[in-house]
Coordinates of C-alpha atoms and ligand atoms in Angstrom, one line a residue:
M1 CA -27.8 4.2 -0.6
A2 CA -26.2 1.1 1.0
A3 CA -23.0 1.6 3.0
D4 CA -21.8 -1.6 4.6
F5 CA -18.9 -3.9 4.9
K6 CA -18.2 -7.6 4.8
I7 CA -15.4 -9.5 6.6
L8 CA -13.7 -12.0 4.3
A9 CA -11.0 -12.7 6.8
E10 CA -10.6 -12.2 10.5
H11 CA -7.6 -9.9 11.2
D12 CA -8.2 -9.0 14.8
Y13 CA -4.8 -9.9 16.1
A14 CA -5.9 -9.7 19.8
N15 CA -8.5 -12.5 19.3
S16 CA -7.1 -14.5 16.4
F17 CA -4.6 -17.1 17.4
T18 CA -3.7 -17.9 13.8
E19 CA -2.9 -14.3 12.8
R20 CA -0.7 -13.8 15.9
D21 CA 1.0 -17.1 15.1
G22 CA 1.7 -15.9 11.6
F23 CA 3.2 -12.7 13.0
A24 CA 5.4 -14.7 15.5
L25 CA 6.5 -17.0 12.6
D26 CA 7.5 -14.0 10.4
V27 CA 9.4 -12.5 13.3
L28 CA 11.2 -15.8 14.0
V29 CA 12.2 -16.2 10.3
G30 CA 13.1 -12.5 9.9
L31 CA 15.2 -12.1 13.0
S32 CA 16.9 -15.5 12.6
S33 CA 18.3 -14.7 9.1
P34 CA 21.9 -13.5 8.8
R35 CA 20.6 -10.1 7.6
K36 CA 17.8 -9.5 10.0
T37 CA 14.5 -8.3 8.6
L38 CA 10.9 -7.5 9.6
K39 CA 8.1 -7.3 7.1
S40 CA 6.8 -3.8 6.5
K41 CA 3.2 -5.0 6.5
Y42 CA 3.5 -5.2 10.3
F43 CA 3.9 -1.4 10.6
Y44 CA 0.1 -1.0 10.3
D45 CA -1.5 -1.8 13.6
S46 CA -3.7 1.0 14.9
R47 CA -0.8 3.0 16.3
G48 CA 1.2 2.5 13.1
S49 CA -1.7 3.6 10.9
E50 CA -2.1 6.7 13.0
L51 CA 1.6 7.5 12.6
F52 CA 1.4 6.9 8.9
Q53 CA -1.6 9.4 8.7
Q54 CA 0.7 11.9 10.5
I55 CA 3.5 11.2 8.0
T56 CA 1.1 12.0 5.1
Q57 CA 0.7 15.5 6.6
L58 CA 4.4 16.2 7.0
P59 CA 5.9 19.0 4.7
E60 CA 8.8 16.7 3.8
Y61 CA 6.5 13.8 2.7
Y62 CA 5.7 15.3 -0.7
L63 CA 4.0 12.0 -2.0
T64 CA 0.5 12.7 -0.6
T65 CA 0.3 16.3 -1.8
A66 CA 1.7 15.4 -5.2
E67 CA -0.8 12.6 -5.7
R68 CA -3.7 14.8 -4.5
E69 CA -2.7 17.3 -7.2
V70 CA -2.6 14.6 -9.8
L71 CA -6.1 13.4 -9.0
L72 CA -7.5 17.0 -8.7
T73 CA -6.0 17.9 -12.1
H74 CA -6.9 14.8 -14.0
R75 CA -10.2 13.5 -12.4
S76 CA -12.1 14.5 -15.6
R77 CA -9.7 12.7 -17.8
I78 CA -9.9 9.6 -15.7
A79 CA -13.8 9.8 -15.8
G80 CA -13.5 10.2 -19.5
Y81 CA -11.9 6.7 -19.9
I82 CA -14.8 5.0 -18.1
E83 CA -17.5 3.5 -20.2
R84 CA -21.0 4.8 -19.3
A85 CA -22.2 1.6 -17.7
A86 CA -22.4 0.6 -14.0
F87 CA -18.9 -0.4 -12.7
N88 CA -17.1 -1.4 -9.6
L89 CA -14.7 1.2 -8.2
I90 CA -12.3 -1.0 -6.1
E91 CA -9.7 0.5 -3.9
L92 CA -6.9 -1.8 -2.6
G93 CA -5.4 -0.7 0.7
A94 CA -8.2 1.6 1.8
G95 CA -6.7 4.0 4.3
F96 CA -9.2 6.9 4.7
S97 CA -8.1 9.4 2.1
D98 CA -9.4 12.6 0.8
K99 CA -7.7 11.7 -2.5
T100 CA -10.2 8.9 -3.1
M101 CA -13.1 11.2 -2.0
T102 CA -12.0 13.6 -4.8
L103 CA -12.6 10.8 -7.3
L104 CA -15.8 9.6 -5.7
R105 CA -17.3 13.1 -5.7
H106 CA -16.3 13.7 -9.2
F107 CA -17.5 10.4 -10.6
H108 CA -20.8 10.9 -8.8
G109 CA -21.1 14.5 -10.1
C110 CA -20.5 13.2 -13.6
G111 CA -23.5 10.9 -13.2
L112 CA -21.4 7.7 -13.4
E113 CA -23.1 4.7 -11.9
F114 CA -20.8 2.7 -9.6
Q115 CA -20.4 1.0 -6.3
F116 CA -17.3 1.8 -4.3
V117 CA -15.5 -1.3 -2.9
P118 CA -12.6 -0.5 -0.5
I119 CA -10.6 -3.6 0.4
D120 CA -8.3 -3.5 3.5
I121 CA -6.8 -5.9 5.9
S122 CA -7.9 -3.7 8.8
E123 CA -11.4 -4.1 10.0
S124 CA -11.4 -0.8 11.8
A125 CA -9.9 1.1 8.8
T126 CA -12.5 -0.4 6.5
H127 CA -15.3 0.3 8.9
Q128 CA -14.2 3.9 9.4
L129 CA -13.8 4.4 5.6
V130 CA -17.2 3.0 4.9
S131 CA -19.0 5.2 7.5
A132 CA -17.0 8.3 6.5
V133 CA -17.9 7.8 2.8
G134 CA -21.5 7.0 3.8
K135 CA -21.7 10.3 5.7
E136 CA -19.9 12.5 3.2
L137 CA -21.6 11.0 0.1
P138 CA -24.8 9.3 1.2
E139 CA -25.8 8.9 -2.4
C140 CA -22.8 6.6 -3.0
E141 CA -23.1 2.8 -2.8
V142 CA -20.2 1.5 -0.6
H143 CA -19.4 -2.1 0.2
G144 CA -16.2 -2.5 2.2
L145 CA -14.3 -5.7 2.2
V146 CA -12.1 -6.8 5.1
A147 CA -9.4 -9.0 3.4
D148 CA -5.8 -8.9 2.4
Y149 CA -5.2 -7.8 -1.2
F150 CA -5.1 -11.3 -2.6
D151 CA -8.3 -12.4 -0.8
G152 CA -9.8 -9.2 -2.1
I153 CA -8.6 -10.0 -5.6
K154 CA -10.1 -13.4 -5.3
W155 CA -13.3 -11.7 -4.4
L156 CA -13.0 -9.8 -7.6
N157 CA -13.0 -13.1 -9.5
N158 CA -16.7 -13.5 -8.6
R159 CA -17.6 -10.1 -9.8
H160 CA -17.2 -10.4 -13.5
R161 CA -20.5 -8.9 -14.5
R162 CA -19.4 -5.3 -14.3
R163 CA -16.4 -3.3 -15.5
N164 CA -13.8 -2.7 -12.8
L165 CA -11.7 0.3 -12.1
V166 CA -9.1 -0.7 -9.5
L167 CA -7.2 2.0 -7.5
F168 CA -3.9 1.2 -6.0
L169 CA -2.8 4.6 -4.9
G170 CA -0.2 6.2 -2.6
S171 CA 2.9 4.5 -4.0
S172 CA 2.0 1.3 -2.1
I173 CA 3.5 -0.5 -5.1
G174 CA 6.8 1.0 -4.1
N175 CA 6.8 -1.2 -1.0
F176 CA 7.1 -4.3 -3.2
T177 CA 10.3 -5.6 -4.6
H178 CA 10.3 -5.9 -8.4
G179 CA 9.4 -9.6 -8.0
E180 CA 6.6 -8.9 -5.6
A181 CA 5.3 -6.1 -7.8
C182 CA 5.2 -8.5 -10.8
F183 CA 3.5 -11.2 -8.7
F184 CA 0.9 -8.7 -7.4
L185 CA 0.2 -7.3 -10.8
R186 CA -0.2 -10.7 -12.4
N187 CA -2.6 -11.8 -9.7
L188 CA -4.6 -8.6 -10.3
W189 CA -4.5 -9.2 -14.1
N190 CA -5.7 -12.8 -13.5
S191 CA -8.7 -11.6 -11.5
L192 CA -9.8 -8.9 -13.9
N193 CA -11.4 -8.9 -17.4
H194 CA -10.0 -7.6 -20.7
G195 CA -10.6 -3.9 -20.8
D196 CA -10.8 -3.3 -17.0
L197 CA -8.9 -0.3 -15.7
V198 CA -6.2 0.0 -13.0
L199 CA -4.9 3.3 -11.6
I200 CA -1.6 2.9 -9.8
G201 CA 0.4 5.5 -7.9
F202 CA 4.2 5.6 -8.5
D203 CA 6.6 7.8 -6.8
L204 CA 9.2 8.9 -9.4
K205 CA 13.0 9.0 -9.1
K206 CA 14.1 12.5 -8.1
D207 CA 16.7 14.5 -6.3
I208 CA 18.2 12.2 -3.6
D209 CA 18.1 15.0 -0.9
L210 CA 14.3 15.3 -1.3
L211 CA 14.0 11.5 -0.9
L212 CA 16.2 11.4 2.2
K213 CA 14.2 14.3 3.8
A214 CA 10.9 12.6 3.1
Y215 CA 12.0 9.4 5.0
N216 CA 13.9 11.2 7.7
D217 CA 11.6 14.0 8.8
R218 CA 12.7 16.6 11.3
Q219 CA 9.8 15.9 13.8
G220 CA 10.8 12.2 14.0
I221 CA 7.4 10.8 13.0
T222 CA 9.0 8.4 10.5
S223 CA 11.4 7.3 13.1
A224 CA 8.4 6.6 15.5
F225 CA 6.6 4.8 12.7
N226 CA 9.6 2.5 12.1
L227 CA 10.2 1.9 15.8
N228 CA 6.5 1.1 16.4
I229 CA 7.2 -2.3 14.8
L230 CA 9.3 -3.2 17.8
E231 CA 6.7 -1.8 20.2
R232 CA 4.1 -3.9 18.4
I233 CA 6.3 -7.0 19.0
N234 CA 6.5 -6.1 22.6
R235 CA 2.7 -5.5 22.8
E236 CA 1.5 -8.5 20.9
L237 CA 4.2 -11.1 21.2
G238 CA 5.6 -10.4 24.6
G239 CA 8.8 -9.0 23.2
Q240 CA 11.3 -7.2 25.5
F241 CA 12.8 -4.7 23.1
D242 CA 14.3 -1.6 24.7
I243 CA 13.1 0.9 22.1
E244 CA 15.7 3.5 23.2
S245 CA 18.4 1.0 22.1
F246 CA 17.5 1.2 18.5
R247 CA 17.5 4.0 16.0
H248 CA 15.7 4.7 12.7
F249 CA 17.9 4.9 9.6
G250 CA 16.5 5.8 6.2
T251 CA 18.9 5.6 3.2
Y252 CA 18.7 5.5 -0.6
D253 CA 20.2 2.8 -2.8
V254 CA 21.1 4.5 -6.1
F255 CA 21.4 1.2 -7.9
S256 CA 18.0 -0.3 -7.0
G257 CA 16.2 3.1 -6.8
G258 CA 14.9 2.1 -3.4
M259 CA 14.6 4.1 -0.2
E260 CA 15.4 1.6 2.5
S261 CA 14.5 1.8 6.2
Y262 CA 16.4 0.1 9.0
L263 CA 16.3 -0.1 12.7
V264 CA 19.9 -0.1 14.0
S265 CA 20.9 -1.6 17.4
L266 CA 22.9 0.9 19.4
R267 CA 24.6 -1.7 21.6
R268 CA 25.1 -5.4 22.0
Q269 CA 21.9 -6.8 23.3
D270 CA 19.8 -10.0 23.7
V271 CA 16.1 -9.6 23.3
F272 CA 13.7 -12.3 24.4
I273 CA 10.3 -12.6 22.7
E274 CA 7.9 -14.7 24.7
L275 CA 5.6 -15.9 21.9
V276 CA 8.4 -16.6 19.6
G277 CA 10.0 -18.6 22.4
R278 CA 13.6 -17.5 22.1
S279 CA 16.0 -14.6 22.3
F280 CA 17.8 -12.8 19.5
T281 CA 21.3 -11.3 19.8
F282 CA 22.0 -7.9 18.2
E283 CA 25.6 -6.8 17.8
P284 CA 26.4 -3.0 18.1
W285 CA 25.3 -1.2 14.9
E286 CA 23.6 -4.3 13.5
P287 CA 20.6 -3.4 11.3
I288 CA 17.1 -4.8 10.9
H289 CA 15.8 -4.1 7.5
T290 CA 12.1 -3.0 7.7
E291 CA 11.0 -1.4 4.5
Y292 CA 11.7 -0.7 0.8
S293 CA 10.0 2.2 -0.9
Y294 CA 11.0 1.9 -4.6
K295 CA 11.1 4.9 -6.9
Y296 CA 10.4 4.6 -10.6
L297 CA 11.3 6.1 -14.0
L298 CA 8.5 6.3 -16.5
S299 CA 10.4 3.7 -18.5
D300 CA 10.5 1.4 -15.5
I301 CA 6.7 1.7 -15.2
E302 CA 6.3 0.9 -18.9
T303 CA 8.5 -2.2 -18.6
L304 CA 6.5 -3.4 -15.6
A305 CA 3.2 -2.9 -17.4
A306 CA 4.4 -4.8 -20.4
E307 CA 5.8 -7.6 -18.3
T308 CA 2.5 -8.2 -16.5
G309 CA -0.1 -7.9 -19.3
Y310 CA -1.3 -4.3 -19.2
E311 CA -1.4 -1.5 -21.8
I312 CA -0.6 1.9 -20.5
I313 CA -3.3 4.4 -21.3
E314 CA -1.7 7.5 -19.8
H315 CA 0.7 8.6 -17.1
L316 CA -1.0 11.4 -15.1
S317 CA 1.4 13.7 -13.4
E318 CA 1.6 17.0 -11.5
S319 CA 3.4 20.3 -11.9
R320 CA 6.7 19.1 -10.4
Q321 CA 6.7 15.7 -12.2
W322 CA 7.5 14.0 -8.9
F323 CA 4.6 11.5 -8.9
V324 CA 2.4 9.8 -11.4
D325 CA -0.9 7.9 -11.3
S326 CA -0.5 5.6 -14.2
L327 CA -3.7 4.4 -15.9
W328 CA -3.5 0.9 -17.3
K329 CA -5.9 -1.3 -19.2
V330 CA -6.0 -5.1 -18.7
K331 CA -5.0 -6.7 -22.0
K332 CA -6.2 -10.3 -22.6
A333 CA -6.5 -12.2 -25.8
A334 CA -10.1 -12.9 -26.9
L335 CA -11.2 -16.5 -26.2
P336 CA -11.7 -18.5 -29.4
H337 CA -15.5 -18.7 -28.9
D338 CA -15.9 -15.0 -28.1
P339 CA -18.1 -13.3 -30.7
P340 CA -16.1 -10.8 -32.9
G341 CA -16.1 -7.3 -31.5
K342 CA -16.5 -8.3 -27.9
Ligands
AVI1 C1 2.7 3.3 2.5 N1 3.9 3.6 1.8 C2 3.7 3.9 0.4 C3 4.8 4.5 2.5 C4 6.1 4.8 1.7 O1 6.3 5.9 1.3 O2 6.7 3.8 1.4 C5 5.1 4.1 3.9 C6 6.2 5.0 4.5 N2 7.3 4.6 5.0 C7 7.9 5.7 5.5 N3 7.2 6.7 5.3 C8 6.1 6.4 4.7

């Protein structure tokens, strides 16, 4: 079977002036604001992706094992909701994951006819995923797309001939604010057809100690992951951050339900960033916000689905009820000229 990938956008930062300019601009805007901030999407260079892989194997980071259990337990139920016609299995944010392989193997074993389309901003991650799936499941048709989510979603616009099942796993939705999540889900809705399916991973609200441990692991991998954003600024933008002068701080906001990650300056310091063309002053104990990881109640998920045009089919959970993959159906009104029953 075919296993290939297509580049919709060039995201090789080393060679792309525009992408690096975008990074520099985001750093300028983020570090110039009264509450300093850096966007979490910049965690994921190759070092950051490697560190994130290590996080998913930590005993404290329960999210990955919980979602693995959900998919193993419910793969037949998920397959049961798919009509028996050829469909696109689209994964947004395709880090290589055994969780997705579980579904692919199962769908293939059930005799479902599909092409697997992972979409990721990283060319190397997409390439690795496509060749790994090609090796492990040579019978499976795989067409990777190198694009950001929205370019990927635009690509979906041109693929209306088949049913789509979109996977957005791993609690990636938790890294969006409520407004961003709504924007993302409406864009997705807009690209899909009535009756298409979406499977989204949500981390549920739970004991705060468990949350704090998951984002402040004892081996310090989460800390290294967070600090890597400063190292990346040093590597790619000629920054002069002294990494030792910042510390990771992960905390939970009980009002918003968000784990929040910060880098806190341990002293007063001025940091020059060559490609941004200026220095930034950090006061002692001044934070840079780097990430939100929102946690949900089932009722929050239901409100979000209703607000953005989806019908919930089922929340699929695991034994501890810590994580759900929520299966949604795109709900669109029939066009006036559609034949009845379509
Ligand atoms: C990718 N994302 C869902 C992870 C999360 O849990 O928010 C990223 C992460 N940040 C710290 N640890 C893991």
